[in-house]
Amino acid sequence: MSSLNEDDLKKHVKDKDTWLRFVYLVVFGIAFYLSIGLTFAASIFQFLAKLFSGSSFEGLSEFGDNLGTYQSQVTRYLTFASDDKPFPFAPFPTKK
């Protein structure tokens, strides 16, 4: 990282795109937090299905896989590893 002079600092602090990114960070941070709850609920449901029926639900397994991919996309966006906004700005990930 190069040193910043005062003018550069003012320019960066006033950059609207950076502040918009901050809003997206908050929104996607909340979405990520909620997705963890969904993951836990799906895990419990799958465990109960396996416990009582002997097998898990294939559709729920697929949803869990897609949810994991979504969480990965959100993490990449939150950490600036990607500029691609995840769902709902892109299709929800699916395995084909």
PDB file of C-alpha atoms in Angstrom:
ATOM      1  CA  MET A   1       0.000   0.000   0.000  1.00  0.00           C
ATOM      2  CA  SER A   2       1.452   3.345  -0.951  1.00  0.00           C
ATOM      3  CA  SER A   3       1.416   6.350   1.328  1.00  0.00           C
ATOM      4  CA  LEU A   4      -1.504   8.720   0.924  1.00  0.00           C
ATOM      5  CA  ASN A   5      -1.367  12.436   0.960  1.00  0.00           C
ATOM      6  CA  GLU A   6      -4.191  14.512   2.414  1.00  0.00           C
ATOM      7  CA  ASP A   7      -5.842  15.191  -0.960  1.00  0.00           C
ATOM      8  CA  ASP A   8      -5.886  11.501  -1.859  1.00  0.00           C
ATOM      9  CA  LEU A   9      -7.335  10.660   1.526  1.00  0.00           C
ATOM     10  CA  LYS A  10     -10.150  13.187   1.107  1.00  0.00           C
ATOM     11  CA  LYS A  11     -10.878  11.842  -2.369  1.00  0.00           C
ATOM     12  CA  HIS A  12     -11.052   8.248  -1.124  1.00  0.00           C
ATOM     13  CA  VAL A  13     -13.244   9.096   1.875  1.00  0.00           C
ATOM     14  CA  LYS A  14     -15.723  10.954  -0.332  1.00  0.00           C
ATOM     15  CA  ASP A  15     -15.898   8.186  -2.958  1.00  0.00           C
ATOM     16  CA  LYS A  16     -19.585   7.255  -3.321  1.00  0.00           C
ATOM     17  CA  ASP A  17     -18.787   3.809  -4.725  1.00  0.00           C
ATOM     18  CA  THR A  18     -16.875   2.929  -1.573  1.00  0.00           C
ATOM     19  CA  TRP A  19     -19.775   3.994   0.643  1.00  0.00           C
ATOM     20  CA  LEU A  20     -22.214   2.059  -1.537  1.00  0.00           C
ATOM     21  CA  ARG A  21     -19.975  -0.983  -1.123  1.00  0.00           C
ATOM     22  CA  PHE A  22     -20.230  -0.477   2.640  1.00  0.00           C
ATOM     23  CA  VAL A  23     -24.039  -0.610   2.427  1.00  0.00           C
ATOM     24  CA  TYR A  24     -23.770  -3.849   0.434  1.00  0.00           C
ATOM     25  CA  LEU A  25     -21.331  -5.216   3.027  1.00  0.00           C
ATOM     26  CA  VAL A  26     -23.870  -4.645   5.793  1.00  0.00           C
ATOM     27  CA  VAL A  27     -26.728  -6.178   3.772  1.00  0.00           C
ATOM     28  CA  PHE A  28     -24.705  -9.214   2.703  1.00  0.00           C
ATOM     29  CA  GLY A  29     -23.314  -9.601   6.221  1.00  0.00           C
ATOM     30  CA  ILE A  30     -26.874  -9.907   7.498  1.00  0.00           C
ATOM     31  CA  ALA A  31     -27.752 -12.305   4.657  1.00  0.00           C
ATOM     32  CA  PHE A  32     -24.721 -14.431   5.543  1.00  0.00           C
ATOM     33  CA  TYR A  33     -25.719 -14.506   9.203  1.00  0.00           C
ATOM     34  CA  LEU A  34     -29.253 -15.622   8.278  1.00  0.00           C
ATOM     35  CA  SER A  35     -27.896 -18.265   5.895  1.00  0.00           C
ATOM     36  CA  ILE A  36     -25.982 -19.821   8.784  1.00  0.00           C
ATOM     37  CA  GLY A  37     -29.306 -20.275  10.596  1.00  0.00           C
ATOM     38  CA  LEU A  38     -30.774 -21.892   7.479  1.00  0.00           C
ATOM     39  CA  THR A  39     -27.796 -24.213   7.264  1.00  0.00           C
ATOM     40  CA  PHE A  40     -28.238 -25.258  10.878  1.00  0.00           C
ATOM     41  CA  ALA A  41     -31.988 -25.820  10.431  1.00  0.00           C
ATOM     42  CA  ALA A  42     -31.419 -27.907   7.286  1.00  0.00           C
ATOM     43  CA  SER A  43     -28.771 -29.928   9.128  1.00  0.00           C
ATOM     44  CA  ILE A  44     -31.101 -30.697  12.023  1.00  0.00           C
ATOM     45  CA  PHE A  45     -33.925 -31.604   9.644  1.00  0.00           C
ATOM     46  CA  GLN A  46     -31.613 -33.904   7.654  1.00  0.00           C
ATOM     47  CA  PHE A  47     -30.404 -35.547  10.857  1.00  0.00           C
ATOM     48  CA  LEU A  48     -33.979 -36.209  11.973  1.00  0.00           C
ATOM     49  CA  ALA A  49     -34.881 -37.560   8.537  1.00  0.00           C
ATOM     50  CA  LYS A  50     -31.901 -39.933   8.639  1.00  0.00           C
ATOM     51  CA  LEU A  51     -32.664 -40.931  12.217  1.00  0.00           C
ATOM     52  CA  PHE A  52     -36.325 -41.798  11.612  1.00  0.00           C
ATOM     53  CA  SER A  53     -36.403 -42.891   7.970  1.00  0.00           C
ATOM     54  CA  GLY A  54     -32.884 -44.128   7.389  1.00  0.00           C
ATOM     55  CA  SER A  55     -32.183 -41.707   4.562  1.00  0.00           C
ATOM     56  CA  SER A  56     -31.795 -37.988   4.037  1.00  0.00           C
ATOM     57  CA  PHE A  57     -33.801 -35.815   1.645  1.00  0.00           C
ATOM     58  CA  GLU A  58     -32.033 -35.418  -1.684  1.00  0.00           C
ATOM     59  CA  GLY A  59     -33.649 -32.045  -2.427  1.00  0.00           C
ATOM     60  CA  LEU A  60     -32.579 -30.655   0.924  1.00  0.00           C
ATOM     61  CA  SER A  61     -29.045 -31.971   0.378  1.00  0.00           C
ATOM     62  CA  GLU A  62     -28.933 -30.152  -2.955  1.00  0.00           C
ATOM     63  CA  PHE A  63     -30.263 -26.978  -1.326  1.00  0.00           C
ATOM     64  CA  GLY A  64     -27.570 -27.247   1.354  1.00  0.00           C
ATOM     65  CA  ASP A  65     -24.903 -27.595  -1.317  1.00  0.00           C
ATOM     66  CA  ASN A  66     -26.241 -24.538  -3.149  1.00  0.00           C
ATOM     67  CA  LEU A  67     -26.466 -22.611   0.125  1.00  0.00           C
ATOM     68  CA  GLY A  68     -22.817 -23.413   0.809  1.00  0.00           C
ATOM     69  CA  THR A  69     -21.894 -22.056  -2.621  1.00  0.00           C
ATOM     70  CA  TYR A  70     -23.903 -18.908  -1.872  1.00  0.00           C
ATOM     71  CA  GLN A  71     -22.105 -18.480   1.451  1.00  0.00           C
ATOM     72  CA  SER A  72     -18.815 -18.790  -0.394  1.00  0.00           C
ATOM     73  CA  GLN A  73     -19.885 -16.102  -2.882  1.00  0.00           C
ATOM     74  CA  VAL A  74     -20.935 -13.790  -0.049  1.00  0.00           C
ATOM     75  CA  THR A  75     -17.637 -14.361   1.749  1.00  0.00           C
ATOM     76  CA  ARG A  76     -15.677 -13.565  -1.410  1.00  0.00           C
ATOM     77  CA  TYR A  77     -17.655 -10.333  -1.836  1.00  0.00           C
ATOM     78  CA  LEU A  78     -17.344  -9.319   1.824  1.00  0.00           C
ATOM     79  CA  THR A  79     -13.577  -9.819   1.806  1.00  0.00           C
ATOM     80  CA  PHE A  80     -13.091  -7.956  -1.502  1.00  0.00           C
ATOM     81  CA  ALA A  81     -11.877 -11.141  -3.203  1.00  0.00           C
ATOM     82  CA  SER A  82     -14.637 -10.557  -5.770  1.00  0.00           C
ATOM     83  CA  ASP A  83     -16.619  -7.578  -7.005  1.00  0.00           C
ATOM     84  CA  ASP A  84     -19.463  -9.804  -8.202  1.00  0.00           C
ATOM     85  CA  LYS A  85     -22.512  -9.287  -6.022  1.00  0.00           C
ATOM     86  CA  PRO A  86     -24.209 -12.556  -5.033  1.00  0.00           C
ATOM     87  CA  PHE A  87     -27.943 -13.312  -4.952  1.00  0.00           C
ATOM     88  CA  PRO A  88     -30.264 -11.357  -5.270  1.00  0.00           C
ATOM     89  CA  PHE A  89     -28.093  -9.412  -7.729  1.00  0.00           C
ATOM     90  CA  ALA A  90     -27.150 -12.655  -9.462  1.00  0.00           C
ATOM     91  CA  PRO A  91     -29.012 -15.957  -9.790  1.00  0.00           C
ATOM     92  CA  PHE A  92     -29.010 -18.183  -6.725  1.00  0.00           C
ATOM     93  CA  PRO A  93     -26.288 -20.800  -7.270  1.00  0.00           C
ATOM     94  CA  THR A  94     -27.374 -24.212  -8.505  1.00  0.00           C
ATOM     95  CA  LYS A  95     -25.441 -27.359  -9.320  1.00  0.00           C
ATOM     96  CA  LYS A  96     -26.265 -28.670 -12.762  1.00  0.00           C
TER      97      LYS A  96
END
